[in-house]
Structure formats: structure tokens, C-alpha cells
Amino acid sequence: MSAKAGRKKKMKERIYICHTYYHVYVTCLKELTLPAAMRGQATLVLSTMSNDFGNLKERAQERGLFEEVLMFEEKEEHFFPELQKYHTDYGNLVLNLLSRMRFTKLYGRLQEPYVPVDLKQYRDIYVFCDSDPIGYYLNYKKIRYHALEDGLDCICYYDTARYDNRGHFGLKAFLARHNLIFIQNGYSKYCVDMEVNNTSILKYPCPKYIEQPREVLVRRLTQADKNVILRIFLEDMDALMAQLENGNGHEKKVLVLTEPLCALDVRERLFSDLVEQYGQGAQVLIKPHPRDVLDYHKVFPQHIVLDGKFPMEILNFIEGLVFERVVSVYTVPNSIHFAKDIVFLGDDFMDRYEAPKVHRQNEQIY
């Protein structure tokens, strides 16, 4: 063996780059359904770009499910003012595409100083939301990776790759396959595959889509596995249980899932309407979305506002917990097992609160 070969770093197994609590939840599912001998070998990366993960890093490290947990100060596009000029619309497809090619390379290069680890040292890289800057970086560095669906069945309701590239999509996809521009969700050259929950419900197929139902992973968990997930995500289990088990009318609970929808004043009116409509005669609990900045404690002082910093799916793992009803606007409720009745409202409901073109993105794909 040469001295150079001897100095070569040993390849690490897996790394997951997460932007939300839900991403971390799916990562935990994937790791906990591996054979016991393979656990504890992966790196978990938490991007601070769109979420405050609080002390999740410390809790994840304490559980021993990951070899290491790293923070990633991923930078959004507006952090680099030199990128702005590449958004000029020249009124010409060719000129616009040439500008986009330059943007693609530069954005990836500018991200490099902030990536906290040498990704080339990993056998498998898993990226949720490769539409974020990390996707540009991986393609700039020519590093192969696996993409994962951002949220449960989210492509069915909002196909961001198709929507963001409306008009001449075939040409743009061709350029992405040759790494001249970047398109997320399975269209980039260095994306090996794109893991989605259910391929049968997707209007636009992509050759790199592979189906991995989340529910299959959940069914493989033992109660000990579920307890690991609960301890990772819940900072104070006793406080949560006290909220869930006490108070007037707690025998008939209604859970309202919030989301960072529309302007704050409109959002307040929207969720006030939902509480009024579905909360009559019940104990109302409000679960804020982790990125929802509306102060629900102030808006609903008479109701119970849960901690927003955990994915609602982990409520499935609390034995004996049952809600009479769960109400959601866009959060896909297919993974909920703790409710007798589920209300999913969708686009028709949102039409009452904002212009349909704002949220009916798939209808604008051409």
C-alpha cells in the first residue's frame, strides 16, 4: 500500500441533510428500521436556514442513534448580493438560460465555505429539499446524492420542480441532466434517485422517483424505537402529557394544525374561523407549525397551544392518546393514527382567504 493510499480517509457510511423537524423524523425512521449493527453510523446535519432547531442537536446526540450531529449555516440566495443580477429578465429564452447557467455555478461555489463537512467522504448522501442551496452546492461539486420528498405527498399538491420551471420544461430538464442548470426533485445530473411516499398519485412521473411509503417504515418500529423518537423530539414529555390529559373537556379533544399561510392578520382570522367552526363543545389544542411565527398563545389564551417544535407524527407514538378530530389546511394527514376523524381542507378552503393563484400552483404548470 502506498503512503498516499494509507493516508486516505476511511469512507463514512451515511449523512442526512435536514431542513425541518419532519425531515429529522423521517431520518430517524430510516435509521431505526436498519439492522441494529448498522445504527449509530450516520451523520445528521441540521440546516439553520429555515428552522430554529433549539436544542434538538443535543437530544439527538444523547440518544446514540447518530455518530455525530452537525449544524449547517446554509445561506439563502439574498445573502449574496452578487447573485441578484442573474435574475434580470432579458425577454429572451436563450439569454435568460445563459444567465441561469452562470447563476447555478456561482450559487454552488458561494455556498462552499458554509458546508460543515466534507461530503465526498460519505458513501450515501441523503438530502431533503435539494431545491435549497445544498442542491446547487452538490451539483457544483459533482457529488452524487439521494433526494427525499420534502413533506408527505407534497409533490402531489405542489410540484415545485414543474412549477418553478414553467414553460419549455423539456429543454430545461435536458440542461439540468447535463448540469448546465439546476432543477430539484430528481432532475439534476447528480441526483441518483428521488424517494417519494407514493408514486401512483403523482401527475408528472420522473425516471428517478422511487417509492418508499413512510407508513411501511413506521410499521417496522418497535415500542423501544418509538420511545427513542419521542425522547429525541420532546424536551418535556411530562409537560406535554399534562396538557393532553387535563382541562375541561379533555375527553373530547380537537387538534388544529397551523401552517405559515398567508399574511399574519389573514392567518389569525383563518385559524380563528377554524377554532370557531370545529371546536364547539370540545377541548381545543393548537399545534403550531415549526415555521409559523403567529403568537397563538396571545390569539387563543383560552385554548391549549402545544410546543411547535416537533412533528405532529410523533403523537402516534404516545400510547392511549386519542383526539376526536384533527383539522388541517394543507398538512397531509395520511400518517395520523391518533384521531377518530380527520378534516383536510385544501385549496377550496384557502380560496376564501387569498387569491387562488397563490396556492393553486399545480394548476399553473404548463
Tab-separated table of N, CA and C in Angstrom, residues 84-104 165-168 171-172 175 180-182:
chain	number	residue	atom	x	y	z
A	84	GLN	N	-27.968	38.744	-7.547
A	84	GLN	CA	-29.187	39.422	-7.965
A	84	GLN	C	-29.220	39.708	-9.468
A	85	LYS	N	-28.082	40.070	-10.043
A	85	LYS	CA	-28.060	40.463	-11.461
A	85	LYS	C	-28.449	39.316	-12.386
A	86	TYR	N	-28.354	38.082	-11.900
A	86	TYR	CA	-28.678	36.944	-12.755
A	86	TYR	C	-30.185	36.688	-12.834
A	87	HIS	N	-30.975	37.506	-12.160
A	87	HIS	CA	-32.432	37.373	-12.239
A	87	HIS	C	-33.047	38.392	-13.205
A	88	THR	N	-32.206	39.098	-13.904
A	88	THR	CA	-32.710	40.039	-14.905
A	88	THR	C	-33.427	39.281	-16.019
A	89	ASP	N	-34.624	39.708	-16.340
A	89	ASP	CA	-35.376	39.097	-17.429
A	89	ASP	C	-35.046	39.833	-18.727
A	90	TYR	N	-34.357	39.152	-19.639
A	90	TYR	CA	-33.940	39.767	-20.895
A	90	TYR	C	-35.014	39.665	-21.981
A	91	GLY	N	-36.124	39.009	-21.630
A	91	GLY	CA	-37.162	38.839	-22.628
A	91	GLY	C	-36.769	37.901	-23.743
A	92	ASN	N	-35.765	37.088	-23.489
A	92	ASN	CA	-35.249	36.166	-24.491
A	92	ASN	C	-34.868	34.866	-23.796
A	93	LEU	N	-35.430	33.752	-24.252
A	93	LEU	CA	-35.203	32.471	-23.588
A	93	LEU	C	-33.727	32.111	-23.524
A	94	VAL	N	-33.007	32.283	-24.629
A	94	VAL	CA	-31.597	31.892	-24.666
A	94	VAL	C	-30.777	32.726	-23.690
A	95	LEU	N	-30.972	34.033	-23.706
A	95	LEU	CA	-30.215	34.899	-22.795
A	95	LEU	C	-30.556	34.597	-21.337
A	96	ASN	N	-31.833	34.347	-21.065
A	96	ASN	CA	-32.230	34.020	-19.695
A	96	ASN	C	-31.598	32.712	-19.235
A	97	LEU	N	-31.525	31.731	-20.111
A	97	LEU	CA	-30.917	30.446	-19.749
A	97	LEU	C	-29.410	30.587	-19.552
A	98	LEU	N	-28.758	31.388	-20.366
A	98	LEU	CA	-27.320	31.621	-20.177
A	98	LEU	C	-27.058	32.274	-18.820
A	99	SER	N	-27.908	33.219	-18.456
A	99	SER	CA	-27.774	33.879	-17.158
A	99	SER	C	-27.996	32.872	-16.033
A	100	ARG	N	-28.969	31.989	-16.220
A	100	ARG	CA	-29.253	30.976	-15.203
A	100	ARG	C	-28.088	30.002	-15.057
A	101	MET	N	-27.412	29.682	-16.148
A	101	MET	CA	-26.250	28.792	-16.072
A	101	MET	C	-25.157	29.405	-15.197
A	102	ARG	N	-24.930	30.682	-15.384
A	102	ARG	CA	-23.915	31.361	-14.567
A	102	ARG	C	-24.346	31.400	-13.100
A	103	PHE	N	-25.635	31.659	-12.879
A	103	PHE	CA	-26.172	31.682	-11.516
A	103	PHE	C	-25.978	30.324	-10.839
A	104	THR	N	-26.288	29.238	-11.547
A	104	THR	CA	-26.205	27.890	-10.982
A	104	THR	C	-24.808	27.593	-10.447
A	165	ASN	N	-40.290	25.842	-13.057
A	165	ASN	CA	-39.716	25.804	-14.406
A	165	ASN	C	-40.802	25.759	-15.473
A	166	ARG	N	-41.875	26.514	-15.220
A	166	ARG	CA	-42.979	26.565	-16.185
A	166	ARG	C	-42.487	27.124	-17.523
A	167	GLY	N	-42.930	26.513	-18.581
A	167	GLY	CA	-42.537	26.947	-19.911
A	167	GLY	C	-41.238	26.303	-20.352
A	168	HIS	N	-41.273	25.566	-21.451
A	168	HIS	CA	-40.080	24.906	-22.005
A	168	HIS	C	-39.440	23.951	-20.991
A	171	LEU	N	-36.814	21.385	-22.318
A	171	LEU	CA	-35.486	21.959	-22.578
A	171	LEU	C	-34.729	22.168	-21.276
A	172	LYS	N	-35.404	22.706	-20.285
A	172	LYS	CA	-34.744	22.970	-19.008
A	172	LYS	C	-34.314	21.668	-18.327
A	175	LEU	N	-31.129	20.489	-19.933
A	175	LEU	CA	-29.976	21.243	-19.440
A	175	LEU	C	-29.593	20.803	-18.030
A	180	LEU	N	-26.007	21.935	-16.555
A	180	LEU	CA	-25.837	23.310	-17.012
A	180	LEU	C	-26.702	24.267	-16.201
A	181	ILE	N	-27.872	23.794	-15.806
A	181	ILE	CA	-28.689	24.498	-14.828
A	181	ILE	C	-29.079	23.475	-13.764
A	182	PHE	N	-29.755	23.932	-12.728
A	182	PHE	CA	-30.154	23.020	-11.659
A	182	PHE	C	-31.669	22.995	-11.536
